[in-house]
Short mmCIF file of C-alpha atoms and ligand atoms in Angstrom, two decimals:
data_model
loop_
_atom_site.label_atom_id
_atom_site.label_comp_id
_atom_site.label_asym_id
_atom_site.label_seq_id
_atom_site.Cartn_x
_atom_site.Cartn_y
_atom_site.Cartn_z
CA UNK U 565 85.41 53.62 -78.56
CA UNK U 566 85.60 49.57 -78.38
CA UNK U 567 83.15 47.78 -80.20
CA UNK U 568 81.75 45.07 -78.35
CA UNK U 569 82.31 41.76 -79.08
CA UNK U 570 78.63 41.01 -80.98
CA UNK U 571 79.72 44.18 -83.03
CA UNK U 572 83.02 42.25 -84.35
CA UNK U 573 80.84 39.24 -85.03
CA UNK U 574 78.67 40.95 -87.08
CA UNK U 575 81.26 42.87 -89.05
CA UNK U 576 82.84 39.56 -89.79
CA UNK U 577 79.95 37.73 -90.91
CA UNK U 578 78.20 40.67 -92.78
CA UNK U 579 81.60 42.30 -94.11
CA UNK U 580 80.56 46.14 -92.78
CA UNK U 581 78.99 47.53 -89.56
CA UNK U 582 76.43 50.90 -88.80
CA UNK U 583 77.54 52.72 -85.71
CA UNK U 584 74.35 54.78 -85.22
CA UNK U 585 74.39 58.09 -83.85
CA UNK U 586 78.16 58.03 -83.61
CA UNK U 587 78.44 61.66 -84.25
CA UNK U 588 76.32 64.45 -82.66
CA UNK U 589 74.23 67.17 -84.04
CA UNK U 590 76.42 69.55 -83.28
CA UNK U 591 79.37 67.79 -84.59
CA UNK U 592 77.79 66.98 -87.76
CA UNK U 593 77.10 70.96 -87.96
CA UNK U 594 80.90 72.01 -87.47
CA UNK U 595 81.68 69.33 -90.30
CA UNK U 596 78.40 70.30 -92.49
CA UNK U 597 79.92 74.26 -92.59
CA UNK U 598 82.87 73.64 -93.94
CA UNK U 599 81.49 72.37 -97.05
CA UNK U 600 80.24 75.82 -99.03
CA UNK U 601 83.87 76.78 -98.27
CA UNK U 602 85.43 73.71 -100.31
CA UNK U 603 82.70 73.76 -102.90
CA UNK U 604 83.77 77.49 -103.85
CA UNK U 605 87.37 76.56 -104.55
CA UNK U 606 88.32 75.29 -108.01
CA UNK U 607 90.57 72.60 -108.02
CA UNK U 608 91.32 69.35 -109.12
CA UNK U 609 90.44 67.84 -106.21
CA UNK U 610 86.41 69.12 -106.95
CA UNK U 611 85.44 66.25 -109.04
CA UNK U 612 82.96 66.73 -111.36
CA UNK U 613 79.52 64.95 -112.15
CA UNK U 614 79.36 63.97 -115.58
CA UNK U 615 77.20 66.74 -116.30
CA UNK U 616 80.20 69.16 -115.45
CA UNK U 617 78.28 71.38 -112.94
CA UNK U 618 77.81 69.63 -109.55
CA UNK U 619 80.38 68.64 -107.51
CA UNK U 620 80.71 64.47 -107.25
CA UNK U 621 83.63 64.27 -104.75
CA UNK U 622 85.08 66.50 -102.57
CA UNK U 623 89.08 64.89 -102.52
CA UNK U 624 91.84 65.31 -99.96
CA UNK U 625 89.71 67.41 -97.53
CA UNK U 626 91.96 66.42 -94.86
CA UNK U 627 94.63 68.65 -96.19
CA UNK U 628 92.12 71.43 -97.17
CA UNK U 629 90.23 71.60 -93.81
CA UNK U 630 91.06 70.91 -90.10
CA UNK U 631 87.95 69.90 -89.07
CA UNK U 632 87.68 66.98 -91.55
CA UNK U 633 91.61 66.30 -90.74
CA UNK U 634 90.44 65.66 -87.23
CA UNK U 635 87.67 63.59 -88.40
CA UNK U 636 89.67 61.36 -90.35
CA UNK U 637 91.85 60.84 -86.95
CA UNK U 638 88.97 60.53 -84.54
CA UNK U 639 89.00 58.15 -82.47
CA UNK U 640 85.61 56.85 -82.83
CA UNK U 641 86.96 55.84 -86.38
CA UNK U 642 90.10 54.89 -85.91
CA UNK U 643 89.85 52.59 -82.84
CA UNK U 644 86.80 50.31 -84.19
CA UNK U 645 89.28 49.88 -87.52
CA UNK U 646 92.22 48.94 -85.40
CA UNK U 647 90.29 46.60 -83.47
CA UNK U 648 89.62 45.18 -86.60
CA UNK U 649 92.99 45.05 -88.26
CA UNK U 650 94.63 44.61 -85.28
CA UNK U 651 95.41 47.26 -81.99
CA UNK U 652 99.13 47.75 -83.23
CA UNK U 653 98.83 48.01 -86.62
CA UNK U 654 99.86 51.39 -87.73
CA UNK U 655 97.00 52.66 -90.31
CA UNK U 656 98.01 55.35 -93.20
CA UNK U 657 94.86 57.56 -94.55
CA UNK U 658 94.13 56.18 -98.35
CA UNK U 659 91.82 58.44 -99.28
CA UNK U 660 89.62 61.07 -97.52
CA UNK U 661 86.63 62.71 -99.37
CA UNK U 662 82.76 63.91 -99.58
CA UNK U 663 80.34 61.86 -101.66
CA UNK U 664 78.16 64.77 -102.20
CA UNK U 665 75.19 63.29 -104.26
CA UNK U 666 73.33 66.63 -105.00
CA UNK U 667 69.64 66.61 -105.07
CA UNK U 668 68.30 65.66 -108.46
CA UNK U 669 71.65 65.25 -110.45
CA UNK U 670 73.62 63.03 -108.15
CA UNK U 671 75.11 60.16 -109.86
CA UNK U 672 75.14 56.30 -108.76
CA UNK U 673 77.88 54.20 -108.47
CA UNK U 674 78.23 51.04 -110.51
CA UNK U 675 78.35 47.37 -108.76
CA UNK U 676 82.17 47.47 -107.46
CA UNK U 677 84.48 46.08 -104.35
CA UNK U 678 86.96 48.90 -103.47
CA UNK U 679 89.71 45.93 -103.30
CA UNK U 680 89.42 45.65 -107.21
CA UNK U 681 90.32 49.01 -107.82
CA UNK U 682 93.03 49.00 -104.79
CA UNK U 683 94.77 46.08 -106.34
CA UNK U 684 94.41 47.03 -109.82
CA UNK U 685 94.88 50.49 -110.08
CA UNK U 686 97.22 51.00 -107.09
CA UNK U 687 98.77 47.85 -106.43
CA UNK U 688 97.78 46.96 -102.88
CA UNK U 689 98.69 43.97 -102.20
CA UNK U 690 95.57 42.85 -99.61
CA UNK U 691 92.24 43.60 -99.08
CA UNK U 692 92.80 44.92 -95.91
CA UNK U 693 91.46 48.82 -96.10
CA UNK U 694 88.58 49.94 -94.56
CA UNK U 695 86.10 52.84 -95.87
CA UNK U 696 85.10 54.41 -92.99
CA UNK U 697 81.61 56.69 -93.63
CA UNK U 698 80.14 59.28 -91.53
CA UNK U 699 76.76 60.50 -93.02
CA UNK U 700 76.13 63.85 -93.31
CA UNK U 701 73.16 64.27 -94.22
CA UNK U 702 69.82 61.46 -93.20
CA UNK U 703 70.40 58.65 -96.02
CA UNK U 704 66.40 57.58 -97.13
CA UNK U 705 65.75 55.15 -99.63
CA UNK U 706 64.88 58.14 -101.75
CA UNK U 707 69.00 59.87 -101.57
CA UNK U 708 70.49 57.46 -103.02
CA UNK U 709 71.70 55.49 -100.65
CA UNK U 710 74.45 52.73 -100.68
CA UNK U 711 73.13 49.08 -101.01
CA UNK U 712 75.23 46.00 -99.89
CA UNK U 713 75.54 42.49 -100.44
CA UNK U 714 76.26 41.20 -96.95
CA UNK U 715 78.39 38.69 -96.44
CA UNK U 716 79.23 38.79 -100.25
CA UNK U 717 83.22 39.23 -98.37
CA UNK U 718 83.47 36.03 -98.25
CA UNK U 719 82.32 35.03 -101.50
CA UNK U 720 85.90 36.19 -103.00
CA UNK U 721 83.53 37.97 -106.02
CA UNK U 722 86.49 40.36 -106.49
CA UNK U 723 88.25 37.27 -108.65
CA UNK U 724 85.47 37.27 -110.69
CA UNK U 725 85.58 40.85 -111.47
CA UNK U 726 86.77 42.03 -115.36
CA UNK U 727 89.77 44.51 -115.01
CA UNK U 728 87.36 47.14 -116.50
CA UNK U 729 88.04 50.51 -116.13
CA UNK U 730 84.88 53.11 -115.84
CA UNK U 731 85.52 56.76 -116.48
CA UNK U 732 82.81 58.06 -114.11
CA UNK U 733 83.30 61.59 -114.48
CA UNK U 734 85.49 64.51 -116.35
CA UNK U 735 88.24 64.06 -113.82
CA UNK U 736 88.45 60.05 -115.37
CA UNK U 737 88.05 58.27 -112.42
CA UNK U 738 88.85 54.91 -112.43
CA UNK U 739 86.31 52.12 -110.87
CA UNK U 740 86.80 48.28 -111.39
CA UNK U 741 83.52 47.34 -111.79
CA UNK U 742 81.99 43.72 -111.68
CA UNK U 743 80.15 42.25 -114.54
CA UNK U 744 75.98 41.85 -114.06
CA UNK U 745 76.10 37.87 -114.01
CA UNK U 746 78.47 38.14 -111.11
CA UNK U 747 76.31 40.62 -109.63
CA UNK U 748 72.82 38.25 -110.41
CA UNK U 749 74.86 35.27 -109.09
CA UNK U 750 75.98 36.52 -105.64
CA UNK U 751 73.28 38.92 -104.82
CA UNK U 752 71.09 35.56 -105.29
CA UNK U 753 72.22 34.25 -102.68
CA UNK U 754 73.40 36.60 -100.27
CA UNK U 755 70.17 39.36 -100.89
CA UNK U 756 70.67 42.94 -100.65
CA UNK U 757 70.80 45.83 -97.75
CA UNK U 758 70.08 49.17 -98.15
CA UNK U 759 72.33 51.30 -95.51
CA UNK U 760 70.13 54.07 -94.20
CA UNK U 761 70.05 56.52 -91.07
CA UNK U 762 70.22 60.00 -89.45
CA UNK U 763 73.31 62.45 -89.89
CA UNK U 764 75.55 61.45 -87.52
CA UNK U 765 75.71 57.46 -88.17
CA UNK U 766 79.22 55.92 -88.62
CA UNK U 767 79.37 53.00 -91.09
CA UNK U 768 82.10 50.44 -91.38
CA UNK U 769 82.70 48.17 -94.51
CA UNK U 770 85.63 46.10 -96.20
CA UNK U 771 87.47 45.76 -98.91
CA UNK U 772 85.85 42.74 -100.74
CA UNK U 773 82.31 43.80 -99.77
CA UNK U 774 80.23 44.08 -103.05
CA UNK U 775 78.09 47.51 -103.29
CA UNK U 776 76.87 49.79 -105.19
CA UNK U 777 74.30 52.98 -105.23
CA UNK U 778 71.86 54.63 -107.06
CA UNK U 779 71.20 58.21 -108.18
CA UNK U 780 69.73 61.11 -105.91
CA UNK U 781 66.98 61.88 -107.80
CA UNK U 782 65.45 63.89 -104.64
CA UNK U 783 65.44 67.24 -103.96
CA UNK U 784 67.36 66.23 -100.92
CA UNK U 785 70.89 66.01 -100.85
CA UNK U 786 73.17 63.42 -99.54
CA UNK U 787 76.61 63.70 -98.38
CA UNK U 788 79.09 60.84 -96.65
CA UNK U 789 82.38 61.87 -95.31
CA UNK U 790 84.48 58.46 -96.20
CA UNK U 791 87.93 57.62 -95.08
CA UNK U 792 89.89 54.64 -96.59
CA UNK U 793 92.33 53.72 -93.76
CA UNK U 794 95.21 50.46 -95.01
CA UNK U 795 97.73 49.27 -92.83
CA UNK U 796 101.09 50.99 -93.73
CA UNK U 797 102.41 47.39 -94.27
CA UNK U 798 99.66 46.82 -97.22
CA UNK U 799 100.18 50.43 -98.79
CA UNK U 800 100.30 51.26 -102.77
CA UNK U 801 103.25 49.29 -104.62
CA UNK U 802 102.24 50.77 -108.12
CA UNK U 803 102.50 54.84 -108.60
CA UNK U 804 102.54 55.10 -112.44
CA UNK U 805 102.37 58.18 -114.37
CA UNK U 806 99.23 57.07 -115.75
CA UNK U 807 97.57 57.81 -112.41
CA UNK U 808 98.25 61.69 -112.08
CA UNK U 809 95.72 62.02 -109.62
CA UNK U 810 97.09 61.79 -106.48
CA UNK U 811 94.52 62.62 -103.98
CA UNK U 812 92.50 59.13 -105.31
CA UNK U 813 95.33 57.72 -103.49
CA UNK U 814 97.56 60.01 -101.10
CA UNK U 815 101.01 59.58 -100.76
CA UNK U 816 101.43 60.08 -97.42
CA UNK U 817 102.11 56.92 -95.89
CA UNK U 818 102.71 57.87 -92.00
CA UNK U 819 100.80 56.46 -89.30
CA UNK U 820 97.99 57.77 -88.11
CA UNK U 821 97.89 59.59 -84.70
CA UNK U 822 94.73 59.99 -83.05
CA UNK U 823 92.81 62.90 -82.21
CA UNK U 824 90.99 63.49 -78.70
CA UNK U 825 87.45 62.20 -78.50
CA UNK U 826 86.14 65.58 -78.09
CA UNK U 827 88.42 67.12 -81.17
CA UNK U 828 85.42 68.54 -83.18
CA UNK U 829 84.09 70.90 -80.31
CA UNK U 830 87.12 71.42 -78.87
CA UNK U 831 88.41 73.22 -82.18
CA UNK U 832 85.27 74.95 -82.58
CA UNK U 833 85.91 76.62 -78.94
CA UNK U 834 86.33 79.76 -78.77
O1 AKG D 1950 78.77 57.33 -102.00
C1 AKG D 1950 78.28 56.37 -102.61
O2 AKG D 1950 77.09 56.35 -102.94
C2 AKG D 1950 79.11 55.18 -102.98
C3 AKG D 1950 80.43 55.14 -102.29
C4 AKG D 1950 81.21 53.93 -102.59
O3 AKG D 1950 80.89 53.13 -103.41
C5 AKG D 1950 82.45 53.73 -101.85
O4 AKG D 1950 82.77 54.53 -100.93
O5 AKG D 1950 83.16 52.76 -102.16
#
């Protein structure tokens, strides 16, 4: 799937891009049913809220399911980011998870670029990765949706951002957050967007885009299939001991094949 050229406009000038309806019904089904299934198992890779009940994140699903392994190859992700980053640019998968946001306890997600913590954490040397979100379920305004600062990308806020680190959960995940007077500043001048649509909606951002989200405090819940995708060129330079958890940052730095465009059903066939 090419994106036409208005499309790359606007995801250079705004710093992300909605695909609507970029999955089907049905496709959003064969994803949705996998989920009770990773839910039940207890693992490290079940993040916690900080309650210690719900589930936050779902991590590594790509190894733990095949239909979200062929989602994080499909082509109507992958070939919108390499038209982005370049057609011959082979991509590694960063990270691949569920946001689950769970209706009434789901947890927000303080003002942060993903570069900061990419850089910081991980070493990555560029802010080159793109999250690449499939909703799950309809985002509202009431499920805590994500809200951006467009065209905050190129306001370089991600210099301005204190090296703090946020345990967010049990599992202490790390977020480099940036401070409220950064936030005030550029959010002043570039306003805000709140990303809503129907299951099935594809949603490109990048690296240096400034976001954040608030809590589910519906009794709806609200789950987003993300992929971070990095050029194998910009991958991780810093693997410390310090950072035991692996799937916040896989390993595995081999390019990226692509799946057919009709993976999903195809693997549901009988
Ligand atoms: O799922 C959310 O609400 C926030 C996700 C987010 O901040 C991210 O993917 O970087």
């Amino acid at each position: 799937m090419k994106l036409t050229p208005q499309q790359m406009t606007l995801f250079q000038t705004q710093g992300f891009l909605i695909l609507p309806s970029l999955f089907s019904n049905e496709e959003v089904d064969l994803l949705t049913a996998e989920i009770d299934r990773l839910l039940a198992e207890t693992r490290p890779e079940n993040a916690l809220e900080a309650g210690g009940k719900e589930v936050r994140n779902l991590h590594s699903i790509h190894k733990r399911s095949r239909v979200f392994d062929l989602l994080s190859r499909h082509p109507r992700l992958l070939e919108p980011a390499r038209q982005i980053l370049g057609e011959d640019t082979p991509l590694y998968l960063q990270q691949c998870k569920i946001n689950l946001k769970a209706p009434f306890v789901g947890a927000g997600y303080e003002w942060h670029t993903d570069f900061a913590t990419h850089h910081n954490r991980d070493g990555v040397p560029l802010p080159l990765a793109l999250n690449l979100h499939v909703f799950l379920d309809d985002v509202t305004e009431f499920n805590g949706p994500l809200y951006f600062a467009p065209g905050s990308q190129r306001m370089d806020v991600s210099s301005m951002e204190v090296s703090s680190v946020k345990n967010v959960d049990s599992k202490a995940w790390e977020l480099w957050t940036v401070p409220n007077d950064v936030v005030r500043e550029t959010v002043n001048k570039t306003g805000l967007v709140s990303i809503k649509g129907p299951r099935g909606t594809g949603l490109i951002f990048g690296d240096l885009l400034l976001h954040v989200s608030g809590a589910n405090i519906s009794p709806w819940s609200r789950r987003i299939a993300s992929s971070i995708v990095n050029p194998v060129s910009n991958r991780m330079t810093r693997m410390t001991d310090n950072q035991p958890l692996v799937f916040q940052h896989e390993r595995d730095f081999t390019p990226l094949v692509t799946a057919s465009d009709d993976c999903l059903r195809a693997k549901a066939a009988p």
